[in-house]
mmCIF file of C-alpha atoms in Angstrom:
data_model
loop_
_atom_site.group_PDB
_atom_site.id
_atom_site.type_symbol
_atom_site.label_atom_id
_atom_site.label_comp_id
_atom_site.label_asym_id
_atom_site.label_seq_id
_atom_site.Cartn_x
_atom_site.Cartn_y
_atom_site.Cartn_z
ATOM 1 C CA MET A 1 -3.753 -27.251 -5.033
ATOM 2 C CA THR A 2 -4.745 -23.288 -5.395
ATOM 3 C CA LYS A 3 -3.784 -21.353 -7.228
ATOM 4 C CA CYS A 4 -3.977 -17.401 -6.508
ATOM 5 C CA LEU A 5 -2.603 -13.801 -8.376
ATOM 6 C CA VAL A 6 -0.632 -11.794 -6.695
ATOM 7 C CA THR A 7 -0.078 -8.493 -8.199
ATOM 8 C CA GLY A 8 2.605 -6.028 -7.337
ATOM 9 C CA VAL A 9 4.498 -8.694 -5.885
ATOM 10 C CA ALA A 10 8.043 -7.627 -6.450
ATOM 11 C CA GLY A 11 6.596 -4.592 -4.704
ATOM 12 C CA PHE A 12 6.411 -3.945 -0.880
ATOM 13 C CA ILE A 13 3.391 -5.470 0.119
ATOM 14 C CA GLY A 14 3.144 -7.756 -2.412
ATOM 15 C CA ARG A 15 5.639 -9.694 -1.869
ATOM 16 C CA HIS A 16 4.747 -10.284 1.487
ATOM 17 C CA VAL A 17 1.472 -11.034 0.931
ATOM 18 C CA ALA A 18 3.084 -13.514 -1.484
ATOM 19 C CA ALA A 19 5.661 -15.204 0.661
ATOM 20 C CA ASP A 20 2.266 -16.159 3.598
ATOM 21 C CA CYS A 21 -0.147 -17.041 0.232
ATOM 22 C CA LEU A 22 3.178 -19.647 -0.094
ATOM 23 C CA ALA A 23 3.028 -20.384 3.660
ATOM 24 C CA ALA A 24 -0.090 -21.632 3.707
ATOM 25 C CA GLY A 25 0.737 -23.739 0.784
ATOM 26 C CA MET A 26 -1.293 -22.374 -2.428
ATOM 27 C CA GLU A 27 0.690 -22.467 -5.855
ATOM 28 C CA VAL A 28 1.301 -18.671 -6.533
ATOM 29 C CA VAL A 29 1.884 -16.610 -9.759
ATOM 30 C CA GLY A 30 2.660 -13.293 -9.343
ATOM 31 C CA ILE A 31 2.965 -9.816 -11.753
ATOM 32 C CA ASP A 32 4.668 -6.473 -11.403
ATOM 33 C CA ASP A 33 5.188 -4.418 -14.120
ATOM 34 C CA LEU A 34 8.776 -3.167 -11.730
ATOM 35 C CA SER A 35 7.998 0.564 -12.215
ATOM 36 C CA GLY A 36 8.847 0.683 -8.408
ATOM 37 C CA GLY A 37 9.311 -3.101 -7.193
ATOM 38 C CA PHE A 38 12.465 -5.277 -7.669
ATOM 39 C CA VAL A 39 12.991 -8.336 -8.914
ATOM 40 C CA GLU A 40 14.917 -9.891 -6.394
ATOM 41 C CA ASN A 41 11.346 -8.998 -3.653
ATOM 42 C CA VAL A 42 9.881 -11.983 -5.479
ATOM 43 C CA PRO A 43 9.806 -14.977 -2.514
ATOM 44 C CA GLU A 44 11.445 -17.904 -4.261
ATOM 45 C CA GLY A 45 8.648 -20.743 -5.440
ATOM 46 C CA VAL A 46 6.755 -17.447 -6.834
ATOM 47 C CA ARG A 47 6.225 -18.018 -10.454
ATOM 48 C CA PHE A 48 7.130 -14.765 -11.681
ATOM 49 C CA ILE A 49 5.388 -12.928 -15.048
ATOM 50 C CA LYS A 50 6.724 -9.034 -16.227
ATOM 51 C CA ALA A 51 3.100 -7.640 -16.657
ATOM 52 C CA ASP A 52 0.953 -4.249 -16.479
ATOM 53 C CA VAL A 53 -2.099 -4.762 -15.137
ATOM 54 C CA CYS A 54 -3.592 -1.857 -17.144
ATOM 55 C CA ASP A 55 -2.706 -4.628 -19.779
ATOM 56 C CA ASP A 56 -6.284 -5.809 -20.734
ATOM 57 C CA ARG A 57 -5.532 -8.808 -23.574
ATOM 58 C CA LEU A 58 -2.475 -9.994 -21.624
ATOM 59 C CA ILE A 59 -4.704 -10.222 -18.215
ATOM 60 C CA SER A 60 -7.717 -11.412 -20.574
ATOM 61 C CA GLU A 61 -5.028 -14.536 -21.735
ATOM 62 C CA LEU A 62 -3.308 -14.557 -18.312
ATOM 63 C CA PHE A 63 -6.559 -15.376 -16.248
ATOM 64 C CA GLU A 64 -8.004 -17.563 -19.229
ATOM 65 C CA THR A 65 -4.651 -19.865 -19.114
ATOM 66 C CA GLU A 66 -4.098 -20.253 -15.834
ATOM 67 C CA GLY A 67 -7.736 -20.572 -13.659
ATOM 68 C CA PHE A 68 -6.897 -18.892 -11.121
ATOM 69 C CA ASP A 69 -8.455 -19.612 -7.689
ATOM 70 C CA TYR A 70 -8.097 -16.801 -6.014
ATOM 71 C CA VAL A 71 -6.890 -12.414 -6.308
ATOM 72 C CA TYR A 72 -4.861 -10.483 -4.278
ATOM 73 C CA HIS A 73 -3.960 -7.207 -6.242
ATOM 74 C CA LEU A 74 -1.677 -5.058 -4.307
ATOM 75 C CA ALA A 75 -0.079 -3.429 -7.096
ATOM 76 C CA ALA A 76 -0.628 0.757 -7.201
ATOM 77 C CA TYR A 77 1.027 3.918 -6.933
ATOM 78 C CA ALA A 78 0.195 4.777 -3.493
ATOM 79 C CA ALA A 79 1.370 8.620 -3.412
ATOM 80 C CA GLU A 80 -1.380 10.339 -1.538
ATOM 81 C CA GLY A 81 0.350 13.661 -1.849
ATOM 82 C CA LEU A 82 1.722 13.029 -5.253
ATOM 83 C CA SER A 83 -1.556 11.903 -6.943
ATOM 84 C CA HIS A 84 -2.990 15.763 -7.448
ATOM 85 C CA PHE A 85 0.348 16.073 -9.536
ATOM 86 C CA ILE A 86 -0.178 13.164 -12.077
ATOM 87 C CA ARG A 87 -3.730 12.687 -11.597
ATOM 88 C CA ARG A 88 -4.121 10.551 -14.919
ATOM 89 C CA PHE A 89 -1.400 8.854 -13.869
ATOM 90 C CA ASN A 90 -3.313 7.919 -10.806
ATOM 91 C CA TYR A 91 -6.741 6.995 -12.194
ATOM 92 C CA THR A 92 -5.097 4.545 -14.605
ATOM 93 C CA ASN A 93 -2.433 2.757 -12.706
ATOM 94 C CA ASN A 94 -5.350 2.558 -9.812
ATOM 95 C CA LEU A 95 -8.628 1.898 -11.545
ATOM 96 C CA ILE A 96 -8.253 1.490 -15.277
ATOM 97 C CA GLY A 97 -5.529 -1.322 -13.923
ATOM 98 C CA SER A 98 -7.904 -2.749 -11.045
ATOM 99 C CA VAL A 99 -10.671 -2.698 -13.747
ATOM 100 C CA THR A 100 -8.815 -4.565 -16.023
ATOM 101 C CA LEU A 101 -8.545 -6.987 -13.042
ATOM 102 C CA ILE A 102 -11.847 -7.405 -11.864
ATOM 103 C CA ASN A 103 -13.122 -8.147 -15.089
ATOM 104 C CA ALA A 104 -11.125 -11.035 -15.925
ATOM 105 C CA ALA A 105 -11.848 -12.183 -12.395
ATOM 106 C CA VAL A 106 -15.988 -12.374 -13.396
ATOM 107 C CA ARG A 107 -14.951 -13.348 -17.079
ATOM 108 C CA THR A 108 -13.015 -16.441 -15.522
ATOM 109 C CA LYS A 109 -15.399 -17.391 -11.951
ATOM 110 C CA VAL A 110 -12.502 -16.426 -9.047
ATOM 111 C CA LYS A 111 -13.837 -17.424 -6.304
ATOM 112 C CA CYS A 112 -12.728 -14.341 -4.407
ATOM 113 C CA PHE A 113 -11.361 -11.141 -5.164
ATOM 114 C CA VAL A 114 -8.481 -9.816 -2.245
ATOM 115 C CA PHE A 115 -8.159 -5.671 -3.034
ATOM 116 C CA THR A 116 -5.904 -3.761 -0.506
ATOM 117 C CA SER A 117 -7.268 -0.784 -0.774
ATOM 118 C CA SER A 118 -6.429 2.542 2.092
ATOM 119 C CA ILE A 119 -7.020 5.287 4.747
ATOM 120 C CA ALA A 120 -7.079 7.522 2.303
ATOM 121 C CA VAL A 121 -10.550 7.073 1.542
ATOM 122 C CA TYR A 122 -11.547 8.504 4.397
ATOM 123 C CA GLY A 123 -10.334 11.735 4.222
ATOM 124 C CA ALA A 124 -10.531 13.776 7.091
ATOM 125 C CA ASN A 125 -13.248 12.036 8.599
ATOM 126 C CA GLN A 126 -13.945 12.021 12.480
ATOM 127 C CA LEU A 127 -11.104 9.896 14.533
ATOM 128 C CA PRO A 128 -10.281 6.930 15.063
ATOM 129 C CA MET A 129 -11.571 6.075 11.196
ATOM 130 C CA VAL A 130 -14.000 2.998 11.636
ATOM 131 C CA GLU A 131 -15.767 0.471 8.394
ATOM 132 C CA SER A 132 -18.957 2.901 9.029
ATOM 133 C CA LEU A 133 -17.885 6.301 8.207
ATOM 134 C CA THR A 134 -18.938 7.620 4.871
ATOM 135 C CA PRO A 135 -15.841 7.681 3.071
ATOM 136 C CA MET A 136 -14.702 11.589 1.548
ATOM 137 C CA PRO A 137 -11.705 10.991 0.857
ATOM 138 C CA GLU A 138 -9.481 14.425 -0.505
ATOM 139 C CA ASP A 139 -6.412 13.630 -2.804
ATOM 140 C CA PRO A 140 -6.576 11.235 -5.953
ATOM 141 C CA TYR A 141 -5.355 8.359 -4.927
ATOM 142 C CA GLY A 142 -8.151 8.174 -2.164
ATOM 143 C CA VAL A 143 -10.931 8.610 -4.967
ATOM 144 C CA SER A 144 -9.173 5.668 -7.248
ATOM 145 C CA LYS A 145 -9.157 3.297 -4.435
ATOM 146 C CA TYR A 146 -12.931 4.223 -2.923
ATOM 147 C CA ALA A 147 -13.580 3.582 -6.638
ATOM 148 C CA VAL A 148 -12.382 0.193 -7.099
ATOM 149 C CA GLU A 149 -14.057 -0.375 -3.817
ATOM 150 C CA LEU A 150 -17.281 0.936 -5.335
ATOM 151 C CA ASP A 151 -16.683 -1.600 -8.271
ATOM 152 C CA LEU A 152 -16.094 -4.568 -6.294
ATOM 153 C CA GLU A 153 -19.393 -3.854 -4.546
ATOM 154 C CA ALA A 154 -21.132 -3.843 -8.278
ATOM 155 C CA ALA A 155 -19.054 -6.562 -9.577
ATOM 156 C CA HIS A 156 -20.956 -8.669 -6.430
ATOM 157 C CA ARG A 157 -24.679 -7.515 -6.367
ATOM 158 C CA MET A 158 -24.682 -8.132 -10.635
ATOM 159 C CA PHE A 159 -22.098 -11.462 -11.570
ATOM 160 C CA GLY A 160 -21.787 -13.013 -7.564
ATOM 161 C CA LEU A 161 -17.873 -11.886 -7.667
ATOM 162 C CA ASP A 162 -16.926 -12.234 -3.987
ATOM 163 C CA TYR A 163 -14.301 -9.686 -2.628
ATOM 164 C CA VAL A 164 -12.568 -8.490 1.486
ATOM 165 C CA ILE A 165 -11.225 -5.289 0.735
ATOM 166 C CA PHE A 166 -9.095 -3.976 3.475
ATOM 167 C CA ARG A 167 -8.299 -0.537 4.320
ATOM 168 C CA PRO A 168 -3.739 -0.508 5.543
ATOM 169 C CA HIS A 169 -2.384 2.417 6.902
ATOM 170 C CA ASN A 170 1.016 3.939 6.810
ATOM 171 C CA VAL A 171 3.224 0.377 6.162
ATOM 172 C CA TYR A 172 6.458 -0.006 6.552
ATOM 173 C CA GLY A 173 9.190 -3.000 6.957
ATOM 174 C CA GLU A 174 11.603 -4.142 5.564
ATOM 175 C CA PHE A 175 11.687 -4.534 1.260
ATOM 176 C CA GLN A 176 10.032 -0.864 1.203
ATOM 177 C CA ASN A 177 11.041 0.994 -1.692
ATOM 178 C CA ILE A 178 13.224 3.628 0.089
ATOM 179 C CA ALA A 179 14.166 4.891 -2.842
ATOM 180 C CA ASP A 180 10.943 6.754 -3.195
ATOM 181 C CA LYS A 181 11.017 9.994 -2.011
ATOM 182 C CA TYR A 182 7.095 10.878 -3.235
ATOM 183 C CA ARG A 183 5.646 8.218 -0.156
ATOM 184 C CA ASN A 184 6.736 6.214 2.801
ATOM 185 C CA VAL A 185 8.163 8.372 5.359
ATOM 186 C CA ILE A 186 9.649 5.531 7.420
ATOM 187 C CA GLY A 187 12.034 4.481 4.011
ATOM 188 C CA ILE A 188 12.485 8.224 3.278
ATOM 189 C CA PHE A 189 14.208 9.208 7.070
ATOM 190 C CA MET A 190 16.210 5.711 6.450
ATOM 191 C CA ASN A 191 17.727 6.814 3.547
ATOM 192 C CA GLN A 192 17.926 9.686 4.979
ATOM 193 C CA VAL A 193 19.741 8.969 7.197
ATOM 194 C CA MET A 194 21.608 6.430 5.872
ATOM 195 C CA LYS A 195 23.549 8.758 3.357
ATOM 196 C CA GLY A 196 24.434 11.818 6.318
ATOM 197 C CA GLU A 197 21.345 13.611 4.945
ATOM 198 C CA ALA A 198 18.654 16.024 7.304
ATOM 199 C CA MET A 199 14.941 14.381 7.578
ATOM 200 C CA THR A 200 12.559 16.527 5.845
ATOM 201 C CA VAL A 201 9.335 17.109 7.713
ATOM 202 C CA TYR A 202 6.838 18.670 6.261
ATOM 203 C CA GLY A 203 4.914 21.485 8.098
ATOM 204 C CA ASP A 204 5.465 20.939 11.728
ATOM 205 C CA GLY A 205 5.779 17.611 11.485
ATOM 206 C CA THR A 206 2.501 17.463 14.239
ATOM 207 C CA GLN A 207 0.580 15.374 12.363
ATOM 208 C CA THR A 208 -0.330 11.866 13.329
ATOM 209 C CA ARG A 209 -0.091 8.627 11.400
ATOM 210 C CA ALA A 210 -0.470 5.518 13.613
ATOM 211 C CA PHE A 211 2.690 3.185 11.396
ATOM 212 C CA SER A 212 2.007 -1.076 10.869
ATOM 213 C CA TYR A 213 4.594 -2.632 10.459
ATOM 214 C CA VAL A 214 3.892 -5.047 7.294
ATOM 215 C CA LYS A 215 4.247 -8.408 8.874
ATOM 216 C CA ASP A 216 1.457 -8.567 11.342
ATOM 217 C CA MET A 217 -0.792 -7.893 8.789
ATOM 218 C CA THR A 218 -0.126 -9.750 6.157
ATOM 219 C CA PRO A 219 -1.207 -13.093 7.152
ATOM 220 C CA ILE A 220 -4.205 -11.644 8.037
ATOM 221 C CA ILE A 221 -5.360 -10.212 4.106
ATOM 222 C CA ALA A 222 -3.346 -13.961 2.376
ATOM 223 C CA ARG A 223 -6.382 -16.134 4.507
ATOM 224 C CA SER A 224 -8.889 -14.075 4.465
ATOM 225 C CA PRO A 225 -10.388 -15.844 1.543
ATOM 226 C CA PHE A 226 -10.901 -18.677 3.518
ATOM 227 C CA VAL A 227 -12.375 -17.250 6.035
ATOM 228 C CA GLU A 228 -16.795 -16.786 5.352
ATOM 229 C CA ALA A 229 -17.293 -14.041 7.400
ATOM 230 C CA ALA A 230 -14.904 -12.208 5.875
ATOM 231 C CA ARG A 231 -16.369 -12.608 2.586
ATOM 232 C CA ASN A 232 -17.936 -8.957 1.233
ATOM 233 C CA GLN A 233 -16.948 -6.784 3.858
ATOM 234 C CA VAL A 234 -14.051 -4.261 4.410
ATOM 235 C CA PHE A 235 -12.035 -3.575 7.078
ATOM 236 C CA ASN A 236 -9.132 -1.354 8.927
ATOM 237 C CA ILE A 237 -5.842 -3.225 9.473
ATOM 238 C CA GLY A 238 -2.907 -1.763 10.923
ATOM 239 C CA ALA A 239 -1.406 -0.011 14.167
ATOM 240 C CA ASP A 240 -3.890 1.346 17.449
ATOM 241 C CA LYS A 241 -1.437 3.928 18.138
ATOM 242 C CA PRO A 242 -0.349 6.764 16.276
ATOM 243 C CA TYR A 243 2.585 8.767 16.606
ATOM 244 C CA THR A 244 3.480 11.932 15.337
ATOM 245 C CA VAL A 245 5.555 12.860 12.575
ATOM 246 C CA ASN A 246 8.605 14.745 15.240
ATOM 247 C CA GLU A 247 8.483 11.539 17.564
ATOM 248 C CA LEU A 248 8.507 9.435 14.208
ATOM 249 C CA ALA A 249 12.617 10.921 12.739
ATOM 250 C CA THR A 250 13.532 10.725 16.730
ATOM 251 C CA ARG A 251 13.256 7.215 16.742
ATOM 252 C CA ILE A 252 14.356 6.536 13.509
ATOM 253 C CA ALA A 253 17.329 8.744 14.641
ATOM 254 C CA GLU A 254 17.629 6.849 17.685
ATOM 255 C CA THR A 255 17.572 3.421 15.569
ATOM 256 C CA PHE A 256 20.165 4.329 14.059
ATOM 257 C CA GLY A 257 22.504 5.432 16.509
ATOM 258 C CA VAL A 258 22.788 9.292 15.786
ATOM 259 C CA GLU A 259 21.265 12.593 17.080
ATOM 260 C CA PRO A 260 17.939 13.630 15.116
ATOM 261 C CA ASN A 261 18.577 16.080 11.992
ATOM 262 C CA ILE A 262 15.349 17.312 10.544
ATOM 263 C CA VAL A 263 14.947 20.277 8.812
ATOM 264 C CA HIS A 264 10.636 21.147 8.167
ATOM 265 C CA LEU A 265 9.677 22.603 4.960
ATOM 266 C CA PRO A 266 6.807 24.785 3.812
ATOM 267 C CA ALA A 267 3.594 22.544 4.774
ATOM 268 C CA ARG A 268 1.866 20.599 1.979
ATOM 269 C CA ASN A 269 -2.059 19.182 1.824
ATOM 270 C CA GLU A 270 -2.423 16.501 3.426
ATOM 271 C CA VAL A 271 -5.093 14.954 6.433
ATOM 272 C CA ALA A 272 -3.131 15.668 9.489
ATOM 273 C CA HIS A 273 -4.165 13.197 11.426
ATOM 274 C CA ALA A 274 -4.603 10.377 10.075
ATOM 275 C CA TYR A 275 -5.114 7.024 11.955
ATOM 276 C CA ALA A 276 -8.362 3.610 12.573
ATOM 277 C CA ALA A 277 -10.254 1.553 14.836
ATOM 278 C CA HIS A 278 -9.590 -2.152 13.849
ATOM 279 C CA ASP A 279 -12.550 -3.807 16.334
ATOM 280 C CA LYS A 280 -14.231 -4.970 12.707
ATOM 281 C CA VAL A 281 -10.903 -6.966 11.768
ATOM 282 C CA ASN A 282 -9.642 -8.149 15.052
ATOM 283 C CA GLU A 283 -14.056 -9.562 15.803
ATOM 284 C CA ILE A 284 -13.493 -11.588 12.763
ATOM 285 C CA PHE A 285 -9.680 -12.470 12.376
ATOM 286 C CA GLY A 286 -8.639 -12.334 15.651
ATOM 287 C CA THR A 287 -6.318 -9.934 17.261
ATOM 288 C CA PRO A 288 -3.477 -10.124 15.384
ATOM 289 C CA GLU A 289 0.263 -9.969 16.219
ATOM 290 C CA SER A 290 1.099 -6.020 17.313
ATOM 291 C CA THR A 291 4.710 -5.579 16.762
ATOM 292 C CA GLU A 292 6.048 -2.387 18.820
ATOM 293 C CA LEU A 293 6.840 0.638 16.813
ATOM 294 C CA SER A 294 11.159 0.859 17.945
ATOM 295 C CA GLU A 295 11.312 -2.995 17.155
ATOM 296 C CA GLY A 296 9.553 -2.577 14.113
ATOM 297 C CA LEU A 297 12.121 0.220 13.137
ATOM 298 C CA ALA A 298 14.908 -2.340 14.536
ATOM 299 C CA ARG A 299 14.425 -4.546 12.198
ATOM 300 C CA MET A 300 13.473 -2.289 8.973
ATOM 301 C CA ALA A 301 16.905 -0.603 10.016
ATOM 302 C CA ALA A 302 19.122 -3.686 9.684
ATOM 303 C CA TRP A 303 18.189 -4.519 6.078
ATOM 304 C CA CYS A 304 18.407 -1.102 5.065
ATOM 305 C CA ARG A 305 21.746 -1.561 6.217
ATOM 306 C CA GLU A 306 22.136 -4.449 4.343
ATOM 307 C CA ILE A 307 21.127 -3.035 0.960
ATOM 308 C CA GLY A 308 22.937 0.516 1.941
ATOM 309 C CA PRO A 309 21.188 3.462 0.947
ATOM 310 C CA ARG A 310 19.407 4.731 -2.026
ATOM 311 C CA ARG A 311 19.534 7.212 -4.596
ATOM 312 C CA PRO A 312 15.821 8.861 -4.808
ATOM 313 C CA VAL A 313 13.902 7.618 -8.570
ATOM 314 C CA GLU A 314 12.371 11.313 -9.918
ATOM 315 C CA PHE A 315 9.106 11.251 -11.314
ATOM 316 C CA GLY A 316 9.575 12.673 -14.546
ATOM 317 C CA GLU A 317 5.826 12.145 -15.796
ATOM 318 C CA ILE A 318 3.880 15.192 -13.464
ATOM 319 C CA GLU A 319 0.900 16.629 -15.301
ATOM 320 C CA VAL A 320 0.129 19.268 -13.117
ATOM 321 C CA TRP A 321 2.875 21.964 -11.848
ATOM 322 C CA ASP A 322 0.878 24.385 -10.460
ATOM 323 C CA LYS A 323 1.731 24.069 -6.158
ATOM 324 C CA LEU A 324 3.798 21.534 -6.446
ATOM 325 C CA PRO A 325 6.315 21.359 -3.766
ATOM 326 C CA GLY A 326 10.118 22.863 -4.165
ATOM 327 C CA ASN A 327 11.255 19.436 -3.751
ATOM 328 C CA TRP A 328 9.129 17.504 -5.711
ATOM 329 C CA VAL A 329 10.410 19.165 -8.729
ATOM 330 C CA PRO A 330 12.679 16.719 -11.366
ATOM 331 C CA LYS A 331 16.052 18.307 -11.296
ATOM 332 C CA GLY A 332 17.881 18.817 -13.946
#
């Protein structure tokens, strides 16, 4: 039986990819350090190991013992805005952790390494963002993701390690961590609504994003190493239609049956408009499912009601305090 490793399996996208790998008949081993995930997220049938991707000795032993055919690397701390203020943490987790896995994959002759990057690698490039653009990331998170992409290219040239890289964007859906106040705007808004609080919008709310429902994407990620034409390629993946953050807040209020209650905070340093073209992924994998925003929000809202509101978790390892947004300053 084909055996794969899924990192970040107790998190959000990793959880869904693991479920899709199981459905495809693979034996799935999942690792997560539970820093942002929850063990109850791990799908039944996954052999779960609590592990940190930065633990070189543990990762080396795991790869040697298990003999993985494929690796799906989804573990990351994906907070673009916060990454400016946690640079060392960002590069340790998102870059050094990835390289630790790549080294182990090379040594144990993994057949294909699937990596979820981000459209953060593009920066404020022309729109829509297409794979042929030269990446120009504007935040440390995007820099770390692009560095891993380059390292995978180098590992392929030097050692023959095949890879598939996906650049998802603004993904939402069930099992997202709604307690994280630094990332995942839909989860933040839904948590605020359930707590009876105002939805907090940075700046005037006219910045645009194409919000991507998770289950439209993860079946493609799961089957990607089995598609020969996808090997050693980079793909944008996600929704096509952009919405303003103000429109999103209104849609979420409608989903919960409440009046929109929005508070605008000072603008933060972020790319104003970010959405991508998906011609390449459609050509190789076929046009995927496309869940309309209202339907996706309804599914996620139903799940949020089941778990209830969660207390936002403070990030306790701020490294640079200059220009840190006021509502990100840890309390106490």
